[in-house]
Every structure is written in structure tokens, then in C-alpha cells.
XYZ file of C-alpha atoms in Angstrom:
403
model
C 27.071 -20.598 15.324
C 23.561 -21.285 16.207
C 24.311 -22.727 19.812
C 22.406 -22.256 22.758
C 19.631 -20.643 20.799
C 16.362 -22.143 19.538
C 16.361 -24.406 16.446
C 13.040 -24.368 14.803
C 12.079 -27.804 12.839
C 8.784 -28.220 11.435
C 7.586 -25.454 14.173
C 8.814 -27.478 17.206
C 10.633 -25.111 19.255
C 13.741 -26.554 21.869
C 14.613 -24.242 24.392
C 17.688 -24.989 26.423
C 17.219 -21.755 28.395
C 14.886 -22.283 31.668
C 11.685 -20.866 31.313
C 10.143 -18.455 34.087
C 8.732 -20.164 37.133
C 5.639 -18.680 36.961
C 3.982 -19.690 33.607
C 0.603 -18.175 31.836
C -1.392 -19.494 29.449
C -0.577 -18.545 25.898
C -0.926 -19.817 22.149
C 1.660 -20.291 19.573
C 0.846 -19.403 15.891
C 3.314 -20.513 13.285
C 3.736 -21.051 9.538
C 3.164 -24.827 8.474
C 6.845 -25.169 8.075
C 9.821 -22.775 8.347
C 13.360 -23.704 6.769
C 16.276 -21.634 7.639
C 19.219 -21.502 5.842
C 21.667 -20.624 3.025
C 21.342 -22.047 -0.239
C 17.144 -23.399 0.691
C 15.295 -20.902 -1.493
C 15.218 -22.862 -4.480
C 13.303 -25.567 -2.227
C 10.392 -23.911 -2.518
C 10.014 -24.956 -6.318
C 9.215 -28.656 -5.741
C 7.007 -27.711 -2.674
C 4.494 -25.657 -5.061
C 4.742 -28.300 -7.851
C 3.148 -30.559 -5.622
C 0.210 -28.227 -4.535
C -1.030 -26.762 -8.301
C 0.820 -26.621 -11.979
C -0.315 -23.008 -12.029
C 1.744 -20.520 -9.960
C 1.587 -16.865 -9.277
C 5.380 -15.502 -8.391
C 5.109 -12.180 -6.763
C 8.826 -10.257 -6.751
C 9.786 -6.839 -6.262
C 11.043 -4.111 -8.642
C 13.711 -5.936 -9.970
C 12.587 -9.068 -11.903
C 16.296 -10.429 -11.892
C 16.214 -11.507 -7.978
C 13.692 -14.036 -8.836
C 15.218 -15.514 -12.051
C 16.727 -18.754 -10.242
C 13.469 -19.586 -8.665
C 11.535 -18.990 -11.752
C 13.875 -21.375 -13.880
C 13.607 -23.873 -11.272
C 9.604 -23.675 -11.691
C 9.805 -23.711 -15.347
C 11.908 -26.944 -15.158
C 9.307 -28.775 -13.553
C 7.167 -27.795 -16.210
C 4.673 -25.632 -14.125
C 2.725 -22.347 -16.001
C 3.967 -19.311 -13.977
C 2.505 -15.989 -13.910
C 4.528 -12.896 -12.783
C 3.619 -9.704 -10.692
C 5.731 -6.927 -9.444
C 4.977 -4.973 -6.287
C 7.708 -1.883 -6.610
C 6.323 -0.020 -3.112
C 4.515 -1.168 -0.303
C 1.397 -2.684 -1.512
C -2.132 -0.546 -2.012
C -5.732 -1.575 -2.288
C -5.299 -1.344 -6.114
C -2.056 -3.386 -6.065
C -4.126 -6.256 -4.311
C -7.216 -6.161 -6.386
C -5.113 -6.108 -9.660
C -3.266 -9.303 -8.019
C -6.322 -11.094 -6.943
C -7.683 -10.302 -10.487
C -4.586 -11.779 -12.267
C -4.343 -14.906 -9.848
C -8.306 -15.552 -10.678
C -7.724 -14.978 -14.686
C -4.800 -17.109 -14.750
C -6.412 -20.227 -12.433
C -3.563 -19.630 -9.914
C -3.756 -22.516 -7.432
C -0.601 -21.773 -5.486
C 1.622 -18.465 -4.581
C 4.971 -17.203 -3.595
C 6.404 -14.277 -2.733
C 10.380 -13.425 -2.922
C 11.099 -10.143 -2.059
C 11.103 -7.703 1.044
C 7.949 -6.999 3.727
C 5.912 -5.368 0.868
C 6.210 -8.062 -1.489
C 5.524 -10.578 1.446
C 2.333 -8.929 2.466
C 1.048 -8.469 -1.113
C 1.185 -12.366 -1.464
C -0.424 -13.102 1.979
C -2.942 -10.769 0.835
C -3.702 -12.088 -2.769
C -3.570 -15.552 -1.491
C -6.468 -14.618 1.042
C -8.604 -12.678 -1.333
C -8.712 -14.824 -4.565
C -11.179 -17.413 -2.778
C -12.802 -14.593 -1.142
C -16.601 -13.680 -2.023
C -16.768 -9.711 -1.306
C -14.854 -6.539 -2.295
C -11.245 -6.559 -1.044
C -11.844 -3.458 1.241
C -14.490 -5.052 3.215
C -11.906 -7.240 4.785
C -9.654 -4.692 5.993
C -9.570 -3.350 9.597
C -10.556 0.214 10.272
C -11.347 1.479 6.597
C -13.486 -1.643 5.932
C -15.539 -3.881 8.003
C -12.802 -6.538 8.966
C -15.154 -9.112 6.965
C -14.198 -12.883 7.880
C -12.847 -14.681 5.197
C -15.023 -17.284 3.683
C -12.479 -19.816 2.738
C -8.835 -20.741 3.398
C -6.423 -18.761 1.310
C -4.637 -20.524 -1.386
C -1.052 -22.321 -0.632
C 1.390 -19.558 0.208
C 5.084 -19.454 0.356
C 7.213 -16.715 1.557
C 10.711 -15.998 0.893
C 12.028 -12.813 2.267
C 15.136 -10.886 0.666
C 15.542 -8.422 3.722
C 16.358 -8.993 7.070
C 13.568 -6.788 8.856
C 9.771 -7.209 8.748
C 9.423 -10.635 9.908
C 6.596 -10.861 7.214
C 7.325 -14.326 6.308
C 5.673 -15.616 9.996
C 3.000 -13.292 10.611
C -0.977 -13.725 10.062
C -1.628 -9.841 8.650
C -0.618 -7.808 5.567
C -0.195 -4.416 5.913
C -1.909 -2.402 2.890
C -1.883 1.222 1.994
C -5.579 2.951 1.290
C -4.205 6.332 0.115
C -7.852 7.486 -0.273
C -8.206 7.232 3.459
C -4.232 8.215 4.322
C -3.664 5.169 6.344
C -2.148 1.828 6.222
C -4.450 -1.035 7.762
C -4.054 -4.551 7.839
C -6.148 -7.661 6.532
C -5.608 -10.053 9.318
C -6.653 -13.919 9.626
C -4.669 -16.877 11.316
C -4.991 -18.598 8.120
C -3.064 -16.367 6.522
C -0.023 -17.601 8.146
C 2.440 -19.110 5.257
C 2.226 -22.883 4.425
C 6.021 -22.453 3.806
C 8.416 -19.635 5.236
C 11.779 -19.949 3.658
C 14.767 -17.821 5.520
C 17.745 -17.794 3.278
C 20.101 -15.419 4.623
C 22.364 -15.592 1.226
C 19.218 -13.570 -0.408
C 20.138 -10.497 1.894
C 24.149 -10.331 0.905
C 25.419 -7.131 -0.205
C 21.864 -5.305 0.443
C 22.299 -1.523 -0.050
C 23.446 -0.071 3.228
C 20.342 1.753 3.996
C 17.946 -0.759 3.616
C 20.165 -2.524 5.804
C 19.834 -0.125 8.378
C 16.134 0.603 8.199
C 15.260 -3.105 8.106
C 17.744 -3.904 10.764
C 16.252 -1.431 12.928
C 12.828 -2.605 12.273
C 13.360 -6.255 13.416
C 15.267 -4.808 16.231
C 12.543 -3.084 17.543
C 10.528 -6.210 16.701
C 12.255 -8.282 18.994
C 12.203 -5.293 21.789
C 8.639 -4.486 21.908
C 7.426 -7.993 22.053
C 9.528 -8.767 25.072
C 8.238 -5.156 26.894
C 4.607 -5.692 26.170
C 1.636 -6.656 28.184
C 1.261 -10.091 26.188
C 5.056 -11.316 26.364
C 4.998 -14.997 27.136
C 7.436 -17.594 27.567
C 7.883 -18.504 24.176
C 8.075 -14.910 22.772
C 10.590 -14.511 26.043
C 12.775 -17.221 24.887
C 12.835 -15.609 20.939
C 13.487 -12.076 22.320
C 16.067 -12.569 24.945
C 19.334 -13.148 22.898
C 18.079 -11.748 19.720
C 17.894 -8.295 20.873
C 21.995 -7.954 21.644
C 22.847 -10.127 18.748
C 20.778 -8.103 16.367
C 22.450 -4.808 17.863
C 26.051 -6.309 17.430
C 25.331 -7.733 13.876
C 23.767 -4.654 12.690
C 26.596 -2.616 14.074
C 29.052 -4.581 12.320
C 27.304 -4.405 8.657
C 27.408 -0.747 9.005
C 30.967 -1.111 8.987
C 31.687 -3.940 6.591
C 29.719 -6.816 4.611
C 30.009 -9.798 6.497
C 27.990 -12.950 5.986
C 27.764 -14.196 9.524
C 26.475 -10.946 10.447
C 23.829 -11.242 7.534
C 22.749 -14.738 8.974
C 22.339 -13.289 12.371
C 20.138 -10.317 10.958
C 18.117 -13.236 9.238
C 17.420 -15.097 12.492
C 16.495 -11.881 14.522
C 14.154 -10.576 12.000
C 12.586 -14.558 12.054
C 12.667 -14.157 16.059
C 10.835 -10.535 15.634
C 8.146 -11.923 13.331
C 7.302 -15.048 15.661
C 7.453 -12.837 18.452
C 4.983 -10.090 17.350
C 2.618 -12.673 15.891
C 2.543 -14.394 19.223
C 2.527 -11.371 21.745
C 2.247 -7.902 20.058
C 4.064 -4.728 19.784
C 3.514 -0.968 20.970
C 4.108 2.525 20.654
C 6.708 2.521 18.247
C 4.727 0.548 15.483
C 1.809 2.065 16.819
C 2.782 5.417 15.603
C 5.134 4.125 12.419
C 1.751 2.820 10.829
C -0.050 6.057 10.592
C 3.146 8.127 9.757
C 3.591 5.828 6.859
C 0.128 6.587 5.708
C 0.543 10.200 5.797
C 4.176 10.267 4.139
C 6.289 8.360 1.815
C 8.697 7.187 4.658
C 9.659 3.807 4.572
C 8.205 1.713 7.353
C 11.479 0.344 9.186
C 13.298 3.710 8.851
C 10.174 5.646 11.090
C 10.686 2.585 13.333
C 14.315 3.051 13.647
C 13.627 6.744 13.999
C 11.103 6.464 16.757
C 12.493 3.471 18.644
C 14.586 5.560 21.312
C 11.762 7.932 22.162
C 9.505 5.451 22.429
C 11.204 3.342 25.132
C 12.144 6.622 26.830
C 8.628 7.630 27.196
C 7.298 4.136 28.133
C 9.908 3.741 30.883
C 9.213 7.126 32.349
C 5.631 5.893 33.027
C 6.345 2.481 34.346
C 6.202 1.978 38.198
C 5.823 -1.928 38.109
C 9.268 -3.391 39.321
C 8.969 -6.383 36.915
C 8.527 -4.256 34.032
C 11.088 -1.984 35.243
C 13.819 -4.875 34.948
C 12.723 -5.654 31.372
C 13.581 -1.768 30.319
C 17.038 -2.528 32.339
C 17.311 -5.575 30.506
C 17.176 -3.849 27.167
C 19.013 -1.208 28.315
C 21.823 -3.893 28.978
C 21.679 -5.930 25.800
C 21.594 -2.444 23.603
C 25.083 -1.249 25.560
C 26.581 -4.481 24.868
C 25.751 -4.355 21.205
C 26.788 -0.751 20.862
C 29.638 -0.819 23.411
C 28.089 2.061 25.446
C 27.032 2.440 28.804
C 23.407 1.193 29.720
C 22.520 4.385 31.755
C 22.559 5.972 28.411
C 21.432 3.437 25.935
C 18.322 5.034 24.525
C 20.472 8.237 23.747
C 23.496 5.873 22.508
C 21.154 3.916 19.855
C 19.676 7.493 18.771
C 23.210 8.703 18.177
C 24.578 5.806 16.583
C 21.617 5.173 14.097
C 22.108 8.899 13.268
C 25.932 8.396 12.502
C 24.796 5.160 10.221
C 22.775 7.523 7.993
C 19.349 7.563 9.703
C 17.502 10.627 9.936
C 14.583 12.183 11.972
C 11.313 12.240 11.122
C 11.760 15.193 9.221
C 14.583 14.138 7.379
C 12.478 11.100 6.458
C 10.138 13.256 4.751
C 7.168 13.145 7.514
C 5.342 16.718 7.285
C 5.041 18.540 10.369
C 1.094 18.567 10.046
C 1.085 14.759 9.860
C 1.949 14.717 13.487
C -1.227 15.493 15.121
C -3.439 13.089 12.918
C -0.659 10.354 13.452
C -1.112 10.682 17.307
C -4.591 10.823 17.265
C -4.830 7.443 14.736
C -1.957 5.690 16.859
C -4.166 5.896 20.158
C -6.719 3.521 18.567
C -4.356 1.378 16.678
C -4.066 -2.504 17.083
C -0.246 -2.267 18.053
C -0.945 0.080 21.046
C -2.762 -2.382 22.787
C -0.053 -4.255 24.236
C 1.916 -1.602 24.768
C 3.209 -1.766 28.625
C 1.469 1.564 29.456
C -1.226 3.631 28.170
C -0.340 6.736 26.458
C -2.684 9.590 25.474
C -2.692 11.223 22.258
C -0.990 14.451 24.078
C 1.848 12.391 25.170
C 2.036 10.283 21.690
C 2.344 14.128 20.385
C 5.080 15.234 22.230
C 7.032 11.991 21.322
C 6.210 12.716 17.646
C 7.314 16.325 18.122
C 10.873 15.298 19.725
C 11.426 12.589 16.880
C 10.423 15.243 14.490
C 13.366 17.921 15.539
């Protein structure tokens, strides 16, 4: 099934497609070990047993999803403490998790859940050995203090195909008092072991599948277009974009294990690509909008994506970059069975038919648009956007997406 694409084994990438003739310098960061395949989730237990006898298991709102892994850990006579993260983690959630892990003498952490659960695990694993208050280590609202010690051993097991958080080096944390979502970031926060078991995503709710899937597709499109794209990330994104669009379209029509596998792969590619290249205007705006509303991150990305593509493309004069946008048009059109010339509009219309609303439908208040545009101008995601956009242009984009 995965012929002609990249096989990841202990973080070695074998590329069958020819790389570009002109190679530029780049750096690759990946987790210590990536395991991809159905039924592999339980392989986390013996790995954790080799690191500590005291484990913190972080799961989502439904603890039943983690019961099989919990049973495996108990069978190995490990002392397991559990922690539920039922929403995107806020600073208080992280502080609570750090205190719990220290109190129980936890030596290793595993997260089984969506991107919010994985981000919480990364942050807690990083901050348990830290010396200062958690907020000091955050970007924007803190001082971005450097971690004094390596994080605890950490395993990430995603149950959604969207964020790619299992292979990134940052954790997004909501700080309600500041109405901002900001990152805790360090190269050492890459999980020691990432297990992508597509069976964990089977029969996920339609709305979750759509929002997380559009997030995954955004995260292979923006690295392809961004200023820090490189041969490694290009190789990941090139096939992932059309395959992701086709698989997501299938899943909106009926349940399909093969398409679940495809989306899990696309999500993994997106996480690796954004970690090693960058993102752009869609994520630059989705971050502050999430802090100013209760809208889900993936839904925000999906709603913004057609507008972000159109705005960026309109500013491009460089022939090489124009070709990259033309590539994305072709790939999206292939997945949607549409005309490449109308790819952005086709994507917007298809997403709406599938059930994704505009920003207003997602609960973003109109008064949040201007502060979100201002905040996005200085966001880390915007640093790699293919063109420089003013806050006025960003506000126009948001107003169009809100209507």
C-alpha cells in the first residue's frame, strides 16, 4: 500500500523520488524512534518498562480509550498514575500534571490521545525536571526560559490523524488570562518514541475526522509553500497533499480503514514537515483565534485554508513560488475531482458541504478578528510564510472567512 513513498525506520528516510538538482543546507529533527502500523500501540508498554517503574499515563476525556495500554502496563507490574486532559491544555492543566508527576515520583510519561493530550504530555515531561515556574518557559507570555535539564522519557500515541504533534518539538498551551495560545518549545521535547497506530482512529466522529484531516492537509501544504522548504520536507509533502485530500474525501462519504491509514500517514508527514520547515498564514491566524474563542484548532485551519492560499498566491511574483502554488492547485483538484483553476473555491465549497462552517459558525466573535490579525503579524508561524503580509491584509482575510 505504501509503495513509492518514504518508509521511516528508526528515523532513516529512504527517498525513491529524485531530489532537486540544487540542494541547500538543512537540518532534520525527528523523534528518537517512529513506529507506524496497525496494532503497534501496545508496544509502548515494554519500552516504558525499560525506562521506569513509575509511569504517568495521560489520556483524553474518555479513559476507556486507554484501558488496553493501562492493562499492558499493569501486566508488567508498573506503577501507573493517570491524568485526563479533556480539552486543549491550559497552563493550569500543565501545572497540575507537573505537580502530580513529581508527587508520584514518575520517571516516564506516555500520552494516548489527540493533539491536546500529546501536547500536554510533552509539556509535563519537559517541566517536571525544570527549576522555575512553568510560565517562565513559555513564548510570548513568558520569557522563553531555556530548560535546565532534559525532559523525562516520553511516548506519544495519537488517536486522531491531524496535528502531527507526535513528531514536533513544541507544545501549544492556552493561557486564558492573556487570551493567547502560546508554545513551550525545545528540540529536546521531541518524543523519544512516537507510535502511529491508525486503528486508533477508526470510526472517529465525522466532525473530528473532518477538522483534524483538514489540519493535516494544511500542515503538508504550508511547509511546501513556506520559505524554509527543503528537499526533506518536499519529499514528505509532494505525495501527501493529493493522497490526504482523496482519503479525507472518502472518509466523509463512508468509513474506510485504508483511508484511515492514509490520513495517519499524511498527519505524520505534516508533523515532520512543519517541524523541519515551517508553516504560514493559516496557522499564524489559527493560533490567536483559538485563544480568543472556543473554536477547535483543526476547524479553524480548515476554514482559513482557502482564503490563506488565495491571499498568498495573489502576492507572489517569483516564478518558482508560482509553480509551487500551481502544484497545490493540481494536487487538491486531483483529490476533489475539480478544475485546478478553481481549486481554492472548490476546497471551500467541499469543506462546507462536508459540514465545516465559516469562522462565524465556529463561534469566533467578530470583535476577535482585529486583535487576531495584529497578534498573527508577529507569530512564529508567520515567519516562514512565503510573502510578508500586513495586519490590514490579515484582517481582510479574516473578515472574508468570517462572512
